[in-house]
CSV table of C-alpha atoms in Angstrom, one decimal:
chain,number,residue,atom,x,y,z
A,1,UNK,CA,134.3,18.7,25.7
A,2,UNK,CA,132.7,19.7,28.9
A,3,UNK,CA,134.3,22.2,31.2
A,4,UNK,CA,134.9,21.6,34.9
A,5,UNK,CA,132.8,23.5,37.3
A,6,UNK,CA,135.3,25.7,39.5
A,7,UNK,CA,135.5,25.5,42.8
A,8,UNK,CA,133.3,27.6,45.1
A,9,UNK,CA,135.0,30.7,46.6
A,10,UNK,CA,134.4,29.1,49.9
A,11,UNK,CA,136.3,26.2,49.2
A,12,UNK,CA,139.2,28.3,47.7
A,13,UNK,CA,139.0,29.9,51.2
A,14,UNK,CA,139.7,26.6,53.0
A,15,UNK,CA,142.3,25.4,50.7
A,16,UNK,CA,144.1,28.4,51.4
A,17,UNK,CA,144.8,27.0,54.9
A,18,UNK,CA,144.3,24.0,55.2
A,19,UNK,CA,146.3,23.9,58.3
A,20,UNK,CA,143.4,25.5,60.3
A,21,UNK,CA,140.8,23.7,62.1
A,22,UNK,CA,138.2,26.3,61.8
A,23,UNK,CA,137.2,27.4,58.3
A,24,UNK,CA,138.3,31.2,57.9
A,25,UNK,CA,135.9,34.1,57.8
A,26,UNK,CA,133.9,35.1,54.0
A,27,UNK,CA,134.4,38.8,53.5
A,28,UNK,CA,131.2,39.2,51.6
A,29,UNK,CA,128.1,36.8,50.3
A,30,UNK,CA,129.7,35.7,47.2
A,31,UNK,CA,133.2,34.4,49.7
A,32,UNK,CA,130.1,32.9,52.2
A,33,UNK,CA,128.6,30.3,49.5
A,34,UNK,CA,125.5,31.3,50.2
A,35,UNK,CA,122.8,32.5,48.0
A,36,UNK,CA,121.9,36.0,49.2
A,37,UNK,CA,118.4,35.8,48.9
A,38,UNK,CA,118.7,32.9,52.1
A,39,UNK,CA,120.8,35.8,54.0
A,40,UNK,CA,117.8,38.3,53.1
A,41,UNK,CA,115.1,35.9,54.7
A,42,UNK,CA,117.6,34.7,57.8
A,43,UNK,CA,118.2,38.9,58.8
A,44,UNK,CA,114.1,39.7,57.9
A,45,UNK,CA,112.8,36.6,60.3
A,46,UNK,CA,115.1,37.8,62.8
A,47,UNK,CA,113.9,41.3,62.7
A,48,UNK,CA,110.4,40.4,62.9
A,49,UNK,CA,110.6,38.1,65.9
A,50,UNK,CA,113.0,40.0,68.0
A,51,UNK,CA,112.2,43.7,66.5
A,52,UNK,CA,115.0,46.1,65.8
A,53,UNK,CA,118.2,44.8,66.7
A,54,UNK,CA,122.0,46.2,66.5
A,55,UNK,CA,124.3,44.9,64.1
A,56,UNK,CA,126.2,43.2,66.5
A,57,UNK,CA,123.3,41.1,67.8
A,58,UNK,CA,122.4,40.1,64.6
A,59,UNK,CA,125.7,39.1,64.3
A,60,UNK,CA,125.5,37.1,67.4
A,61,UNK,CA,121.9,35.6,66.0
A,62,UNK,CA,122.8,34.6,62.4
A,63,UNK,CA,126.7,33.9,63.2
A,64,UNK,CA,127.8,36.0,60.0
A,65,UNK,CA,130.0,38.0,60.1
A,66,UNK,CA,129.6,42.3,60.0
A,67,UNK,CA,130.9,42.5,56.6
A,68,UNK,CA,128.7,39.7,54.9
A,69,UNK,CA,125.9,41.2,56.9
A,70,UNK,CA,126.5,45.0,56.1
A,71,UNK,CA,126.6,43.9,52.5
A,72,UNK,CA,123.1,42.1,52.6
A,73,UNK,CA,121.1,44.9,55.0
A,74,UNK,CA,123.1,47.9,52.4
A,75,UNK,CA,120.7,45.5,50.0
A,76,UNK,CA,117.9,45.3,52.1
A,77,UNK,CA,117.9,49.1,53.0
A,78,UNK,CA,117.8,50.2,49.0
A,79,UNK,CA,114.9,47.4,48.8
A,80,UNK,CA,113.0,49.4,51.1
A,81,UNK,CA,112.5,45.8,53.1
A,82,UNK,CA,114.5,47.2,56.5
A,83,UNK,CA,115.4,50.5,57.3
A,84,UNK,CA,118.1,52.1,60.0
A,85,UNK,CA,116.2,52.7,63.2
A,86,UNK,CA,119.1,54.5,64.9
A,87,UNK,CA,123.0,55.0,64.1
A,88,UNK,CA,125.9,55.8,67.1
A,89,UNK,CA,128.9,57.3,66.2
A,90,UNK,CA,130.2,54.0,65.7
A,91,UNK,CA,130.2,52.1,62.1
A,92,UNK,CA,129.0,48.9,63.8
A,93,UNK,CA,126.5,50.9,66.4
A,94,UNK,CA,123.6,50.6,64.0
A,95,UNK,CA,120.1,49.5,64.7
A,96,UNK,CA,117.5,47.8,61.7
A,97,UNK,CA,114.3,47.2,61.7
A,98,UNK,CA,111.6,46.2,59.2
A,99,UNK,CA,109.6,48.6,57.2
A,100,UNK,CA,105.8,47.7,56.6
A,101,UNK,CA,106.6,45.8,53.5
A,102,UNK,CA,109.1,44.4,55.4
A,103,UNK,CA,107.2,42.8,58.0
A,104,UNK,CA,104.8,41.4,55.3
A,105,UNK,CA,107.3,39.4,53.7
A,106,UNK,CA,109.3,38.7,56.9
A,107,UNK,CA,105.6,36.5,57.5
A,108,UNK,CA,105.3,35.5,54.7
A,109,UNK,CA,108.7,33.6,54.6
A,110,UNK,CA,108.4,32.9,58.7
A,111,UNK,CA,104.8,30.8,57.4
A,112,UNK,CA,106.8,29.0,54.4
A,113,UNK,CA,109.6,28.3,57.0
A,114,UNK,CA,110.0,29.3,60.2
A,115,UNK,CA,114.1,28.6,60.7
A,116,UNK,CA,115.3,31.8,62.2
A,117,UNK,CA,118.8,30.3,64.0
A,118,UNK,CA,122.6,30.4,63.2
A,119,UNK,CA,122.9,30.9,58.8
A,120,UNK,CA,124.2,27.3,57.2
A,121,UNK,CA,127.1,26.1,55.3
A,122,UNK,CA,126.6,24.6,52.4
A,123,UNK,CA,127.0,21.0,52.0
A,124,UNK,CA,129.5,21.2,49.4
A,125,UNK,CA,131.8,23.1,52.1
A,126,UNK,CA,130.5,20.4,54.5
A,127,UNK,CA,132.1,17.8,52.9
A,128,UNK,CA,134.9,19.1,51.7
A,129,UNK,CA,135.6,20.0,55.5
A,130,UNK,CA,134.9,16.9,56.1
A,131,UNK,CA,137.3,14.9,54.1
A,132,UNK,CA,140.2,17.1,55.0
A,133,UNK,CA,139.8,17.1,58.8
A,134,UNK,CA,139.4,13.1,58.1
A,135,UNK,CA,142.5,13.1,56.3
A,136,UNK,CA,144.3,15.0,58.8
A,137,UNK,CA,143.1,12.8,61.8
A,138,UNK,CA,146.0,12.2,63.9
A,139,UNK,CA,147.2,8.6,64.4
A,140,UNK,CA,147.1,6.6,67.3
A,141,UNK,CA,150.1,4.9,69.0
A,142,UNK,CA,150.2,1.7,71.7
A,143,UNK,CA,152.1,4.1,74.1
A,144,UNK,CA,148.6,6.1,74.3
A,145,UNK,CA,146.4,2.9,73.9
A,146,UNK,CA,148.5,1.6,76.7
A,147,UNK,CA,147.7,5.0,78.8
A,148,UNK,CA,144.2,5.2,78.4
A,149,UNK,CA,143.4,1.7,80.0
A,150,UNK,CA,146.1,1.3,82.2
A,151,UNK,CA,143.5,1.0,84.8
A,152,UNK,CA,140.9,-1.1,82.8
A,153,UNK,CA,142.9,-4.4,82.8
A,154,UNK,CA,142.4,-5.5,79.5
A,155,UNK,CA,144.5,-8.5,78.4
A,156,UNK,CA,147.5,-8.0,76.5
A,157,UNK,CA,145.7,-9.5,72.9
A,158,UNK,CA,143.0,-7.3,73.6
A,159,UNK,CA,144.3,-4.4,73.8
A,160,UNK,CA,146.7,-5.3,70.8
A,161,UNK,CA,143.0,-5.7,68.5
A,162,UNK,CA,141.8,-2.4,69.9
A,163,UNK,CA,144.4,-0.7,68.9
A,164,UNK,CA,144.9,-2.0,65.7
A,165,UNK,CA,141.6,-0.9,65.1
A,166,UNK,CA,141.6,2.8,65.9
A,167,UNK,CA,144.6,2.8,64.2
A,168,UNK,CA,143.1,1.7,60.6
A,169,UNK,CA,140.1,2.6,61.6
A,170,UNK,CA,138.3,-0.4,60.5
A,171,UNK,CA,135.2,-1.3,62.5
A,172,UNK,CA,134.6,-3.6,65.7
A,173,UNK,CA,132.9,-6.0,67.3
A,174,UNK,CA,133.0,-6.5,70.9
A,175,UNK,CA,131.0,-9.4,72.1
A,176,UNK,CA,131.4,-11.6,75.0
A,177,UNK,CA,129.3,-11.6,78.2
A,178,UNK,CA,127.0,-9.0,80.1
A,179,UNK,CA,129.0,-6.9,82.3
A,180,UNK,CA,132.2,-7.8,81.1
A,181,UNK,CA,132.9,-4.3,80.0
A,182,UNK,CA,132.1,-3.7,76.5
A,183,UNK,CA,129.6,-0.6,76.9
A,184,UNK,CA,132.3,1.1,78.8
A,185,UNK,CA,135.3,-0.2,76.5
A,186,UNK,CA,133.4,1.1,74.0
A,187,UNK,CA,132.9,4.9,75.0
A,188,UNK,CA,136.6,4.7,76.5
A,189,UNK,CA,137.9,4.5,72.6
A,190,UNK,CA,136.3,8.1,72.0
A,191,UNK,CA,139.4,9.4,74.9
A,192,UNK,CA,141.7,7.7,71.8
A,193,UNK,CA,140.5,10.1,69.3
A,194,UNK,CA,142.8,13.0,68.9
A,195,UNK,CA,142.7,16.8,67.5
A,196,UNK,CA,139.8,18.9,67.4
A,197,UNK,CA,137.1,18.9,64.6
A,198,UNK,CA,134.7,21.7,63.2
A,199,UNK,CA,131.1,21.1,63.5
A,200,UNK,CA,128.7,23.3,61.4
A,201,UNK,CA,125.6,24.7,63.5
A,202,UNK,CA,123.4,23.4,59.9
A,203,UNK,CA,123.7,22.6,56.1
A,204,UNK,CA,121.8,24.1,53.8
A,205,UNK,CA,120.2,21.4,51.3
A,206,UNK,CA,118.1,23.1,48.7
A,207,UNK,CA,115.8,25.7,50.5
A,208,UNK,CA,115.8,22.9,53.3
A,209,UNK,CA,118.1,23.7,56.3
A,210,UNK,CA,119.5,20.2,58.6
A,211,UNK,CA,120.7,21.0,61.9
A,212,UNK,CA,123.9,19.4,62.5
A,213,UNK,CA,125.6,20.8,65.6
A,214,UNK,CA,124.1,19.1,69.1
A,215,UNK,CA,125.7,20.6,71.8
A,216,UNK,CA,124.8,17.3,74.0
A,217,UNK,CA,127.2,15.1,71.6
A,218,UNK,CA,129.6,17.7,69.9
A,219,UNK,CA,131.8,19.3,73.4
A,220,UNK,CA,133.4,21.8,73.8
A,221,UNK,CA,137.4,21.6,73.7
A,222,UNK,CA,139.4,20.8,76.6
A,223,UNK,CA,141.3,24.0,78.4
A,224,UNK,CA,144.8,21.8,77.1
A,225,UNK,CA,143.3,21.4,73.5
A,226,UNK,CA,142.5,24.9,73.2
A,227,UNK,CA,146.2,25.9,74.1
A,228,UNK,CA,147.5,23.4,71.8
A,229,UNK,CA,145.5,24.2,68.6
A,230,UNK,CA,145.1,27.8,69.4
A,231,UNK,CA,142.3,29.4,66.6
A,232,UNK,CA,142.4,32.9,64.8
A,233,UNK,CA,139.6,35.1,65.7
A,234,UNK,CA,138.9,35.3,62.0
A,235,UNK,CA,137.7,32.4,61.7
A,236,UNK,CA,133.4,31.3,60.0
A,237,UNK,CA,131.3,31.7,62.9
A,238,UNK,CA,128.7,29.3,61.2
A,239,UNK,CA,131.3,26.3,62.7
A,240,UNK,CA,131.9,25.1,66.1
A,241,UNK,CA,135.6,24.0,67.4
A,242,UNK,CA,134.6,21.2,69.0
A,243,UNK,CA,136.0,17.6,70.6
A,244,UNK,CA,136.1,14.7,68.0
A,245,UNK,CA,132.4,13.5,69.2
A,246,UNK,CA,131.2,10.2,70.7
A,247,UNK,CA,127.5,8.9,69.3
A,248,UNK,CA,125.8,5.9,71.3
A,249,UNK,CA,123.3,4.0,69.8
A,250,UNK,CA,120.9,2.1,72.6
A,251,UNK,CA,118.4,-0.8,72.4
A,252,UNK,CA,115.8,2.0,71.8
A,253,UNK,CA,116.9,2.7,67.9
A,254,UNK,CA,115.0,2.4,64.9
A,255,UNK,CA,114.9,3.0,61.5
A,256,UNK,CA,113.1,6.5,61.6
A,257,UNK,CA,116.0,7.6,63.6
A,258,UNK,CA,118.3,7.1,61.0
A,259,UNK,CA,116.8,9.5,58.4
A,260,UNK,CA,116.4,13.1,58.7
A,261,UNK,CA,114.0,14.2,61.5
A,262,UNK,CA,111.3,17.3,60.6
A,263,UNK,CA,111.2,19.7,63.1
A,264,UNK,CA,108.2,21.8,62.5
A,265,UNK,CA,108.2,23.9,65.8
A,266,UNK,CA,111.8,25.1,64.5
A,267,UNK,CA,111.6,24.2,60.7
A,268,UNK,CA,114.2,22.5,60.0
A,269,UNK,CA,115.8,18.8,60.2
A,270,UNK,CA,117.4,17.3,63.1
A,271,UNK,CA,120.5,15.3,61.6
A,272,UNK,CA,120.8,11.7,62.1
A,273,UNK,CA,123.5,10.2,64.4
A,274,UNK,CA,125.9,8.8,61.8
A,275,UNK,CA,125.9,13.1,60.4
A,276,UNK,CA,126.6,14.0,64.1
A,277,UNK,CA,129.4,11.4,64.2
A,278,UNK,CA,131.0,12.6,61.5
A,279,UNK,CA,135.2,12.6,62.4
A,280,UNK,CA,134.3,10.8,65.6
A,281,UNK,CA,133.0,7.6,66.8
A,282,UNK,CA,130.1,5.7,66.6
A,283,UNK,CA,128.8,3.2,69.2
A,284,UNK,CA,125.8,0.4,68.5
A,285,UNK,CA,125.8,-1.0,71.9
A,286,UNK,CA,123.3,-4.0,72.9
A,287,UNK,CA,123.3,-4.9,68.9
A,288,UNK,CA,120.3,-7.1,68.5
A,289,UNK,CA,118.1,-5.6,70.7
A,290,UNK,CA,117.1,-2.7,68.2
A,291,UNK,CA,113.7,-2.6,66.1
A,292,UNK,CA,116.1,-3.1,62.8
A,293,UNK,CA,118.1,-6.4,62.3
A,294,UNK,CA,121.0,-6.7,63.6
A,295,UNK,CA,122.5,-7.7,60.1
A,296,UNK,CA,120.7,-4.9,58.0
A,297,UNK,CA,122.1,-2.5,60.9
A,298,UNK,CA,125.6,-3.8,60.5
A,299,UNK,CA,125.5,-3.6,56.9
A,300,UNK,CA,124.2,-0.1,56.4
A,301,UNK,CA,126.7,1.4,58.7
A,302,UNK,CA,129.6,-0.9,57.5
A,303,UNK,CA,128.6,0.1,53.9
A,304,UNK,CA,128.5,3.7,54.4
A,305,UNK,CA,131.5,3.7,56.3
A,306,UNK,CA,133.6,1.9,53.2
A,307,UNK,CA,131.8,4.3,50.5
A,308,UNK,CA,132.3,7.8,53.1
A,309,UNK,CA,129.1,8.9,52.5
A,310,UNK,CA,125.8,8.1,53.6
A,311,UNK,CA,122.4,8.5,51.4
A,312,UNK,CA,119.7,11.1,53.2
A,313,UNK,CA,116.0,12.2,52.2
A,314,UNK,CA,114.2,15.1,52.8
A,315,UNK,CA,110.2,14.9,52.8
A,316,UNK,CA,109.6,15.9,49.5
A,317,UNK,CA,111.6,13.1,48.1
A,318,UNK,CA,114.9,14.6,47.4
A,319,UNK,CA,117.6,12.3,47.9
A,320,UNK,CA,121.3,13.2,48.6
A,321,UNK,CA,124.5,12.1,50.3
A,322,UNK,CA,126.2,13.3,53.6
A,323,UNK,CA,130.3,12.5,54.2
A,324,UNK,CA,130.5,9.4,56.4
A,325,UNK,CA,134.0,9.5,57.9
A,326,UNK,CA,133.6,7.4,61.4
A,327,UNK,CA,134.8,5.0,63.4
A,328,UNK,CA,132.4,2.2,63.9
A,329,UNK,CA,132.0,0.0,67.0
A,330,UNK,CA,129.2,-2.3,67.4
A,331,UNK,CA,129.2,-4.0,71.2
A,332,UNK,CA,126.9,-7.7,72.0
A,333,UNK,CA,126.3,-9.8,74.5
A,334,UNK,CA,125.0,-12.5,72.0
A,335,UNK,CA,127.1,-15.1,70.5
A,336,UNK,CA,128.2,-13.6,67.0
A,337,UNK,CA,127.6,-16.3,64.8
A,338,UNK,CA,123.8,-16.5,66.5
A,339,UNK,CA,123.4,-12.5,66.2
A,340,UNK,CA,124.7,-12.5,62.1
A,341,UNK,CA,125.8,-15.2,59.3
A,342,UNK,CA,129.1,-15.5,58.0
A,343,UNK,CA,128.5,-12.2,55.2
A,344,UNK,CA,127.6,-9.9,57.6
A,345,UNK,CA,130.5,-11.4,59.9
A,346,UNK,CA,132.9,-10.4,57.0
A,347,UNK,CA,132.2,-6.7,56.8
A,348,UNK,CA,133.0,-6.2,60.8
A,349,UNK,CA,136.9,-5.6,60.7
A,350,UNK,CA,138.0,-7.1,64.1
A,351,UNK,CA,135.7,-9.3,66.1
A,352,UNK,CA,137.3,-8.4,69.8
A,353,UNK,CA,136.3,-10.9,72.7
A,354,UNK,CA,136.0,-9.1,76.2
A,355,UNK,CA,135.4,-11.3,79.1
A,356,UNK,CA,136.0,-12.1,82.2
A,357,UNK,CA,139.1,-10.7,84.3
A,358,UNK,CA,142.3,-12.8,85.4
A,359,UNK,CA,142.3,-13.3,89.3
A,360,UNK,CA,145.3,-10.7,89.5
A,361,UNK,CA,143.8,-8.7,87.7
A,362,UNK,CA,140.4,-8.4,89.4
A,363,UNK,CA,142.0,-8.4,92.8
A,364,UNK,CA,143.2,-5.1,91.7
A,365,UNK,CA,140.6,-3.8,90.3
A,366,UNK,CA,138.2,-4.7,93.7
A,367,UNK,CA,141.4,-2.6,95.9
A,368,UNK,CA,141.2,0.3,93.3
A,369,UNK,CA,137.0,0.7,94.0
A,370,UNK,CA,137.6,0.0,97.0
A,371,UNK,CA,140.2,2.9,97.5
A,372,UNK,CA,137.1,4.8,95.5
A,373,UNK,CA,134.6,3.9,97.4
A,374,UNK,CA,136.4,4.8,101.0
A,375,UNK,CA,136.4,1.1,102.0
A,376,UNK,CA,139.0,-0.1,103.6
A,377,UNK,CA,140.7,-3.3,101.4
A,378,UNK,CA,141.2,-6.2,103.6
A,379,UNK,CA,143.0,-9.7,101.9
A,380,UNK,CA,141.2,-11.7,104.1
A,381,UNK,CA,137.7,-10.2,102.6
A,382,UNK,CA,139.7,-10.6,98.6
A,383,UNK,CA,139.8,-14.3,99.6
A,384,UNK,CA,136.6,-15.1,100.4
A,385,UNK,CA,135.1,-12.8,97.1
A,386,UNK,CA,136.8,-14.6,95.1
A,387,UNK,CA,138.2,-18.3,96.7
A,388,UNK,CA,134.0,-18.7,98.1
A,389,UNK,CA,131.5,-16.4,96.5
A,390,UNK,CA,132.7,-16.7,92.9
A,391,UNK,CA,134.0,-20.1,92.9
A,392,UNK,CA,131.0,-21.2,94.9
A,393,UNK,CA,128.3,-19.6,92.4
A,394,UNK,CA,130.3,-20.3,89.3
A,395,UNK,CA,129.8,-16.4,88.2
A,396,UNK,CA,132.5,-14.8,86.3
A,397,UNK,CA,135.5,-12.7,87.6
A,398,UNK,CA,134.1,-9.3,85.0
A,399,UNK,CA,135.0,-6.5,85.2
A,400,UNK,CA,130.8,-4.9,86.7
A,401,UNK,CA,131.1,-6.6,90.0
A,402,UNK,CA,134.0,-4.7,91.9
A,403,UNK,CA,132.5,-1.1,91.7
A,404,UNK,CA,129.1,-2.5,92.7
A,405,UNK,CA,130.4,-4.7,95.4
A,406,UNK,CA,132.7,-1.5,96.8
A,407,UNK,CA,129.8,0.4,96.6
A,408,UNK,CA,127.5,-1.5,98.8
A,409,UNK,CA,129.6,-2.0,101.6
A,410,UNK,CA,130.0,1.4,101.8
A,411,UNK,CA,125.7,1.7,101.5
A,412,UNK,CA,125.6,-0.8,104.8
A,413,UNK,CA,128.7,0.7,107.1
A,414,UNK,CA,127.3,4.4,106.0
A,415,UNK,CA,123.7,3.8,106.8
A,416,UNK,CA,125.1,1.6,110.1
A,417,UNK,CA,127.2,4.6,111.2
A,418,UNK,CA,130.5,2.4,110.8
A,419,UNK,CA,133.4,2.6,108.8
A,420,UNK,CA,133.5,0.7,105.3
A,421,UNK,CA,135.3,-2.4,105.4
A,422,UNK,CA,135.9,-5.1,102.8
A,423,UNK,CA,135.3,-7.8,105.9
A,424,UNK,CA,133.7,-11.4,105.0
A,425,UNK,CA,130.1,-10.0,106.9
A,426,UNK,CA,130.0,-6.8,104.6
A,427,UNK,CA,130.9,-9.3,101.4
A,428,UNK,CA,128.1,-11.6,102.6
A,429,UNK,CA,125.2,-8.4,102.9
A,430,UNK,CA,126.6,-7.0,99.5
A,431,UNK,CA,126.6,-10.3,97.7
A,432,UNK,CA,122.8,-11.5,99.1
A,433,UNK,CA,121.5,-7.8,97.7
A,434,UNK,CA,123.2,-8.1,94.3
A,435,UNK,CA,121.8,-11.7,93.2
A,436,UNK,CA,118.0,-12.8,93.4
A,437,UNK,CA,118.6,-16.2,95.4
A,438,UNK,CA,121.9,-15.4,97.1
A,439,UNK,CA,121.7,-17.0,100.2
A,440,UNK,CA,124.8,-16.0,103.3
């Protein structure tokens, strides 16, 4: 009978609190997961690009903590790779610095790979972080659904299928047509997601390492979330407290971008979008307008999504698999039973239709730019928008025209030297410069 493998000491160290948000701090290699040797190399390219250095900055460098670090220069030091340039009367006021051998292999490693940032996790602690913070994923209630787009006017049912959504967090569809909303419906769900998440700067996959942390996608918390999910100061510097992150996916995607990038200048991979989405949401807007099917796009995602993990490569061949814990929202302006057949249909959870405003309702949104914008709302200018220039061009009430419409009367009275009025002229000049073939 075979014998379960235990449990790394790194995952006994997050099981231990499971509460926290941040993973807590290894006290030595062995607590860090890491294999020492990886440590040796990180602290040696370091050295050799930025030349002797005090503990503390190579603390800052490799975001390990003293202790794991003291134990692997100690090891260095008997080694006779790095030597102590200087020592303070402090324990931690301690310079290194490469002897001669030092340097040769510090090269030699720099040639073979030249990552020299923050040290990784490994992915076995990835995932396991993870799951839990997945698992622990706050739930969302109509009172803050409700909140969020009180100013959005979304119909009733709509907002009912949204919700029910986040909630299971099954995936979407939101089709209907261009410029009713759906792009910025879309990133408005992320504001839903609750709780912060930990982000590791990169994974260690092999002797490979993957970059994971993207400071343009994975913020930084709120001053309100910081007070409400207050961290130790002991807690792995290798992970980020971050927001639950928001990943848009544009027109310009393609299969390449969906794999593991090489980074030779930095020597490492870049991770894909659905890795950087992990515990947050993911956003396919303009689906069928990408260099992959719209139906093998949909699948992939919607399949990774129900298994939690997602199959990755690196160059040599080496194929393994990443947690996959998202929400998914695709957005269309095609028709969907044009844009994917009835199968592919199946595996979207809620197909939600956005389109155009009610006449209340985009009366209020026009005085709400307009209050924006600094133009002065006038009913007699509402009329005419919508009782002349919409009903007499047969375009939509949705939900892109107000903001643009505030906006350019307030181009025309500020370039005129007037004041901003939502008069029947402004309405007129705004209209003409929005639509090719407008005529006054």
């Amino acid at each position: 009978m075979l014998a379960l493998e235990p449990p790394s000491p790194y995952t006994q160290l997050l099981d231990a609190e499971p509460e926290a948000v941040l993973p807590p701090q290894p006290k030595s290699v062995r607590d860090c997961g890491l294999q020492q040797q990886l440590i040796v190399e990180l602290i040696a390219k370091v050295l050799y690009l930025g030349g002797k250095s005090h503990l503390p900055v190579l603390t800052t460098k490799l975001h390990l903590s003293i202790n794991v670090l003291r134990e692997v220069l100690d090891f260095m030091v008997a080694e006779q790779v790095v030597e102590v340039a200087w020592r303070g009367e402090s324990d931690i006021d301690v310079q290194y610095q490469l002897t001669s051998a030092g340097k040769q292999r510090a090269n030699a490693w720099l040639e073979r790979c030249p990552y020299a940032g923050p040290a990784p996790v490994t992915l076995e602690a990835y995932r396991a972080v993870v799951d839990r913070q997945a698992a622990h994923a706050p739930s969302l209630c109509a009172d803050e659904l409700a909140a969020e787009f009180a100013d959005d006017f979304l119909a009733p049912a709509v907002q009912r299928m949204l919700g029910a959504a986040m909630y299971a967090g099954r995936s979407m569809l939101l089709y209907g047509p261009s410029g009713s909303g759906k792009s910025v419906l879309a990133r408005l769900l992320g504001a839903l997601l609750q709780g912060l998440v930990a982000v590791p700067h990169a994974l260690v996959v092999g002797k490979d390492i993957v970059q994971v942390y993207d400071p343009a996608m994975h913020r930084a918390p709120l001053p309100r979330q910081v007070r409400q999910a207050p961290e130790r100061r002991s807690s792995d510097p290798r992970w980020v407290l971050c927001q639950r992150p928001v990943v848009v996916l544009d027109a310009s995607l393609d299969a390449e971008m969906l794999d593991l990038q090489p980074d030779a200048a930095s020597g490492c991979y870049r991770a894909p979008p659905q890795l950087k989405a992990n515990n947050g949401l993911l956003i396919v807007d303009d689906l069928g307008r990408q260099r992959i099917p719209a139906a093998e796009l949909l699948n992939r995602f919607a399949q990774a999504q129900e298994m939690e993990r997602s199959a990755l490569s690196l160059a040599g061949g080496y194929h393994f698999q990443v947690p996959c814990r998202l929400r998914l929202v695709f957005a269309t302006s095609v028709s969907p039973s044009l844009l994917l057949d009835d199968t592919a249909l199946r595996r979207v959870g809620y197909k939600i239709p956005v389109g155009a405003l009610s006449a209340a309702n985009y009366r209020t949104l026009v005085r709400h730019q307009c209050l924006s914008a600094g133009v002065a709302y006038e009913e007699t200018g509402m009329t005419y928008l919508l009782d002349e220039l919409h009903a007499g061009s047969g375009l939509a009430l949705l939900a892109c025209y107000p903001g643009e419409i505030a906006g350019r009367v307030a181009d025309f009275a500020g370039f005129m030297g007037e004041p901003a009025r939502l008069s029947v002229a402004a309405l007129d000049q705004a209209w003409i410069s929005m639509f090719a073939g407008a005529s006054s």
